[in-house]
Amino acid sequence: QVQLVESGGGLVQPGGSLRLSCAASGSRFSIYVMGWYRQAPGKHREWVATLTSGGTTNYADSVKGRFTISRDNANNTVYLQMSSLKPEDTAVYYCKAQTVDRPYWGQGTQVTVSS
C-alpha cells in the first residue's frame, strides 16, 4: 500500500508560480514512476509530468518549459514547480505513484490561476 498526500495548491495570478508537493508513505520501495496529472472542470484527467526511479522526466507539451518535476528522496516527496502560470492551468492536480501491482492516487489539490 502507498499513501499520497498533495499540498501547495491555491489561488495565483497569471504569470505567477506555485510549488505542489506530494508526500509518499507506505510501500515506497515498490514505486517506479511518480507523476502529476490534472483535471479541469468538465474535462478528462490529463497527464502533466512524470519522473522515473532512474531520474528520467517527461512533460506534456502544454507545460514543457514552465513546469518542473523533482523529488527529495530524504523526505519521500515529489514536487511540481509551476511557473508562468496561465488561466488554462486551473485544475485539480493529482499525484500518482505507479507500482508493479497498481497505481495509487492522492486526493488532489486545487490550483486556480486568475486575476
mmCIF file of C-alpha atoms in Angstrom:
data_model
loop_
_atom_site.group_PDB
_atom_site.id
_atom_site.type_symbol
_atom_site.label_atom_id
_atom_site.label_comp_id
_atom_site.label_asym_id
_atom_site.label_seq_id
_atom_site.Cartn_x
_atom_site.Cartn_y
_atom_site.Cartn_z
ATOM 1 C CA GLN A 1 0.000 0.000 0.000
ATOM 2 C CA VAL A 2 1.126 3.504 -0.833
ATOM 3 C CA GLN A 3 -0.395 6.669 0.584
ATOM 4 C CA LEU A 4 -0.026 10.013 -1.183
ATOM 5 C CA VAL A 5 -0.830 13.444 0.199
ATOM 6 C CA GLU A 6 -0.679 16.519 -2.021
ATOM 7 C CA SER A 7 -0.320 20.085 -0.831
ATOM 8 C CA GLY A 8 0.639 23.511 -2.112
ATOM 9 C CA GLY A 9 -2.341 24.434 -4.263
ATOM 10 C CA GLY A 10 -4.046 27.783 -4.132
ATOM 11 C CA LEU A 11 -5.007 30.932 -5.994
ATOM 12 C CA VAL A 12 -2.335 32.647 -8.080
ATOM 13 C CA GLN A 13 -2.347 35.414 -10.670
ATOM 14 C CA PRO A 14 -1.455 34.727 -14.297
ATOM 15 C CA GLY A 15 2.307 34.673 -14.683
ATOM 16 C CA GLY A 16 2.793 33.585 -11.106
ATOM 17 C CA SER A 17 4.324 30.463 -9.607
ATOM 18 C CA LEU A 18 3.337 27.662 -7.259
ATOM 19 C CA ARG A 19 5.043 24.561 -5.978
ATOM 20 C CA LEU A 20 2.998 21.446 -5.354
ATOM 21 C CA SER A 21 4.200 18.701 -3.029
ATOM 22 C CA CYS A 22 3.298 15.020 -2.895
ATOM 23 C CA ALA A 23 4.385 13.156 0.218
ATOM 24 C CA ALA A 24 4.524 9.379 -0.138
ATOM 25 C CA SER A 25 4.320 6.843 2.662
ATOM 26 C CA GLY A 26 3.841 3.101 2.953
ATOM 27 C CA SER A 27 5.470 0.717 0.484
ATOM 28 C CA ARG A 28 7.558 3.402 -1.209
ATOM 29 C CA PHE A 29 10.188 0.895 -2.368
ATOM 30 C CA SER A 30 7.678 -0.519 -4.874
ATOM 31 C CA ILE A 31 7.210 2.788 -6.704
ATOM 32 C CA TYR A 32 8.974 3.054 -10.067
ATOM 33 C CA VAL A 33 7.260 6.095 -11.579
ATOM 34 C CA MET A 34 5.786 9.193 -9.955
ATOM 35 C CA GLY A 35 3.570 11.543 -11.888
ATOM 36 C CA TRP A 36 1.351 14.582 -11.792
ATOM 37 C CA TYR A 37 -1.997 14.772 -13.525
ATOM 38 C CA ARG A 38 -4.694 17.423 -13.587
ATOM 39 C CA GLN A 39 -8.403 17.661 -14.195
ATOM 40 C CA ALA A 40 -10.156 20.858 -15.143
ATOM 41 C CA PRO A 41 -13.924 21.292 -14.700
ATOM 42 C CA GLY A 42 -15.820 19.404 -17.372
ATOM 43 C CA LYS A 43 -12.676 17.790 -18.780
ATOM 44 C CA HIS A 44 -10.950 14.445 -18.540
ATOM 45 C CA ARG A 45 -7.956 13.984 -16.281
ATOM 46 C CA GLU A 46 -4.778 14.633 -18.250
ATOM 47 C CA TRP A 47 -1.145 13.768 -17.749
ATOM 48 C CA VAL A 48 1.189 16.622 -16.810
ATOM 49 C CA ALA A 49 4.605 15.184 -15.924
ATOM 50 C CA THR A 50 6.380 12.019 -14.804
ATOM 51 C CA LEU A 51 9.604 11.167 -13.023
ATOM 52 C CA THR A 52 11.006 7.649 -13.103
ATOM 53 C CA SER A 53 13.009 5.999 -10.354
ATOM 54 C CA GLY A 54 16.017 6.386 -12.635
ATOM 55 C CA GLY A 55 15.536 10.138 -12.806
ATOM 56 C CA THR A 56 14.039 10.479 -16.287
ATOM 57 C CA THR A 57 11.476 13.252 -16.638
ATOM 58 C CA ASN A 58 8.797 13.806 -19.229
ATOM 59 C CA TYR A 59 6.326 16.635 -19.681
ATOM 60 C CA ALA A 60 3.142 17.335 -21.567
ATOM 61 C CA ASP A 61 3.685 19.829 -24.375
ATOM 62 C CA SER A 62 1.306 22.259 -22.687
ATOM 63 C CA VAL A 63 3.583 22.625 -19.643
ATOM 64 C CA LYS A 64 7.035 21.984 -21.113
ATOM 65 C CA GLY A 65 9.436 24.758 -20.201
ATOM 66 C CA ARG A 66 7.142 26.073 -17.453
ATOM 67 C CA PHE A 67 6.765 23.123 -15.043
ATOM 68 C CA THR A 68 9.480 21.066 -13.391
ATOM 69 C CA ILE A 69 9.005 17.741 -11.596
ATOM 70 C CA SER A 70 11.584 16.764 -8.982
ATOM 71 C CA ARG A 71 11.950 14.680 -5.847
ATOM 72 C CA ASP A 72 13.506 14.734 -2.416
ATOM 73 C CA ASN A 73 14.337 11.144 -1.524
ATOM 74 C CA ALA A 74 15.181 12.021 2.061
ATOM 75 C CA ASN A 75 11.656 13.308 2.622
ATOM 76 C CA ASN A 76 9.889 10.884 0.250
ATOM 77 C CA THR A 77 8.368 13.839 -1.545
ATOM 78 C CA VAL A 78 7.826 14.680 -5.193
ATOM 79 C CA TYR A 79 7.383 18.279 -6.274
ATOM 80 C CA LEU A 80 5.861 20.085 -9.207
ATOM 81 C CA GLN A 81 7.279 23.570 -9.620
ATOM 82 C CA MET A 82 4.913 25.577 -11.789
ATOM 83 C CA SER A 83 5.933 28.897 -13.317
ATOM 84 C CA SER A 84 4.437 31.322 -15.833
ATOM 85 C CA LEU A 85 1.032 30.021 -14.873
ATOM 86 C CA LYS A 86 -1.898 30.576 -17.213
ATOM 87 C CA PRO A 87 -5.656 30.545 -16.578
ATOM 88 C CA GLU A 88 -5.829 27.299 -18.547
ATOM 89 C CA ASP A 89 -3.632 25.663 -15.902
ATOM 90 C CA THR A 90 -6.565 25.909 -13.492
ATOM 91 C CA ALA A 91 -7.439 22.392 -12.355
ATOM 92 C CA VAL A 92 -7.301 19.910 -9.533
ATOM 93 C CA TYR A 93 -3.801 18.449 -9.557
ATOM 94 C CA TYR A 94 -3.295 14.816 -8.591
ATOM 95 C CA CYS A 95 -0.176 12.915 -7.682
ATOM 96 C CA LYS A 96 0.155 9.341 -8.918
ATOM 97 C CA ALA A 97 2.518 6.573 -7.873
ATOM 98 C CA GLN A 98 2.887 3.612 -10.188
ATOM 99 C CA THR A 99 3.970 0.311 -8.662
ATOM 100 C CA VAL A 100 4.323 -3.141 -10.194
ATOM 101 C CA ASP A 101 0.913 -4.066 -8.826
ATOM 102 C CA ARG A 102 -1.219 -0.972 -9.393
ATOM 103 C CA PRO A 103 -1.351 2.817 -9.465
ATOM 104 C CA TYR A 104 -2.053 4.910 -6.377
ATOM 105 C CA TRP A 105 -3.573 8.395 -6.383
ATOM 106 C CA GLY A 106 -3.613 11.255 -3.970
ATOM 107 C CA GLN A 107 -6.709 13.229 -3.080
ATOM 108 C CA GLY A 108 -5.828 16.210 -5.263
ATOM 109 C CA THR A 109 -5.081 19.859 -4.652
ATOM 110 C CA GLN A 110 -6.829 22.777 -6.336
ATOM 111 C CA VAL A 111 -4.840 25.254 -8.412
ATOM 112 C CA THR A 112 -6.666 28.355 -9.616
ATOM 113 C CA VAL A 113 -4.983 30.861 -11.926
ATOM 114 C CA SER A 114 -6.983 34.058 -12.067
ATOM 115 C CA SER A 115 -6.600 37.791 -11.761
#
